Amino acid sequence: QVQLVESGGGLVQAGDSLRLSCAASGRTSSNFGMGWFRQAPGKEREFVSAVSWSGGNTDYVDSVKGRFTISRDNAKNTVYLQMNSLKSEDTAVYYCAAATRRPAWWTGTWSSQYDYWGQGTQVTVSS
């Protein structure tokens, strides 16, 4: 089992920045890819970003490219999502996800590819 705990959400104004963190604990000995997803009210959960175990490969949904940056610190079992130039349409609950026993280069963009999920952290951007 892997436990994921997100933090860093909050209420900000359009144009501001936030950094989300996701700390993993439990059986973290195997390689695992990490991802961020989000769900806005009345909408389906959507992929935001992913990073490989090595940190060398990343993926982003087009709407956040150039504004969000994903990174990870394997020594701390933590993944980060730096969000800059936030827009009102970024308002959502953000979820961290882990996919275990993956190659070091692997990233995933589908929620079904992930094995563990955090509880989510709310990000609200006022315009």
XYZ file of C-alpha atoms in Angstrom:
127
model
C 0.000 0.000 0.000
C 1.052 3.550 -0.737
C -0.466 6.521 1.051
C -0.533 9.924 -0.624
C -1.144 13.234 1.117
C -1.527 16.467 -0.835
C -0.966 19.939 0.538
C -0.543 23.490 -0.670
C -3.964 24.298 -2.026
C -5.780 27.503 -1.232
C -7.607 30.584 -2.436
C -5.630 32.904 -4.686
C -6.287 35.593 -7.266
C -5.854 35.207 -10.990
C -2.207 35.576 -11.929
C -0.918 34.298 -8.591
C 1.116 31.163 -7.972
C 0.748 28.091 -5.789
C 2.896 25.045 -5.200
C 1.202 21.762 -4.457
C 3.037 18.958 -2.718
C 2.250 15.273 -2.525
C 4.039 13.131 0.038
C 4.087 9.380 -0.437
C 4.531 6.849 2.338
C 4.216 3.122 2.780
C 5.569 0.727 0.166
C 7.566 3.235 -1.838
C 10.527 0.973 -2.562
C 9.507 0.238 -6.140
C 9.685 2.666 -9.020
C 6.482 4.595 -9.346
C 5.290 7.214 -11.729
C 3.385 10.150 -10.295
C 0.631 12.285 -11.681
C -1.648 15.175 -10.874
C -5.293 15.227 -11.874
C -8.020 17.742 -11.139
C -11.778 17.806 -10.957
C -13.857 20.947 -11.206
C -17.487 21.062 -10.018
C -19.761 19.294 -12.453
C -16.888 18.063 -14.582
C -15.008 14.813 -14.953
C -11.572 14.320 -13.470
C -8.908 15.368 -15.950
C -5.201 14.785 -16.327
C -2.961 17.728 -15.479
C 0.630 16.535 -15.361
C 2.823 13.487 -14.828
C 6.462 12.766 -14.042
C 8.472 9.586 -14.409
C 10.331 7.902 -11.571
C 13.614 9.205 -12.985
C 12.193 12.717 -13.237
C 13.469 12.890 -16.790
C 10.092 12.592 -18.503
C 7.127 14.846 -17.920
C 3.709 15.343 -19.510
C 1.238 18.211 -19.315
C -2.253 18.885 -20.529
C -2.152 21.630 -23.151
C -4.055 24.108 -20.998
C -1.272 24.255 -18.379
C 1.818 24.035 -20.571
C 4.146 26.932 -19.902
C 2.419 27.717 -16.595
C 2.736 24.541 -14.498
C 5.883 22.587 -13.688
C 5.971 19.131 -12.147
C 8.993 17.838 -10.280
C 9.856 15.191 -7.714
C 12.321 14.519 -4.936
C 12.668 10.767 -4.534
C 14.761 11.148 -1.388
C 11.705 12.756 0.213
C 9.132 10.657 -1.667
C 7.478 13.897 -2.677
C 6.173 15.280 -5.952
C 5.470 18.957 -6.552
C 3.297 20.936 -8.903
C 4.351 24.546 -9.300
C 1.421 26.500 -10.696
C 2.062 29.983 -12.042
C -0.173 32.498 -13.772
C -3.240 30.821 -12.345
C -6.566 31.317 -14.075
C -10.113 30.963 -12.828
C -10.479 27.850 -14.974
C -7.764 26.185 -12.894
C -10.187 26.087 -9.978
C -10.651 22.457 -8.981
C -9.788 19.800 -6.470
C -6.295 18.561 -7.315
C -5.450 14.916 -6.771
C -2.082 13.255 -6.608
C -1.764 9.714 -7.962
C 0.897 7.003 -7.964
C 1.453 4.153 -10.399
C 3.676 1.469 -8.915
C 6.156 -0.944 -10.547
C 6.628 1.158 -13.639
C 9.792 1.668 -15.702
C 11.885 4.620 -14.666
C 10.950 6.480 -17.870
C 7.182 5.889 -17.647
C 4.512 8.578 -17.435
C 0.754 8.064 -17.616
C -2.048 10.394 -18.654
C -5.053 8.177 -17.895
C -6.488 7.885 -14.412
C -6.969 4.129 -14.912
C -3.186 3.750 -15.123
C -2.732 4.799 -11.495
C -2.973 2.542 -8.474
C -3.166 4.950 -5.534
C -4.791 8.323 -4.987
C -4.649 11.075 -2.428
C -7.660 12.769 -0.891
C -7.254 15.942 -2.894
C -6.545 19.582 -2.154
C -8.780 22.464 -3.184
C -7.425 25.195 -5.432
C -9.662 28.197 -5.947
C -8.656 31.023 -8.259
C -10.738 34.177 -8.118
C -10.888 36.444 -11.145
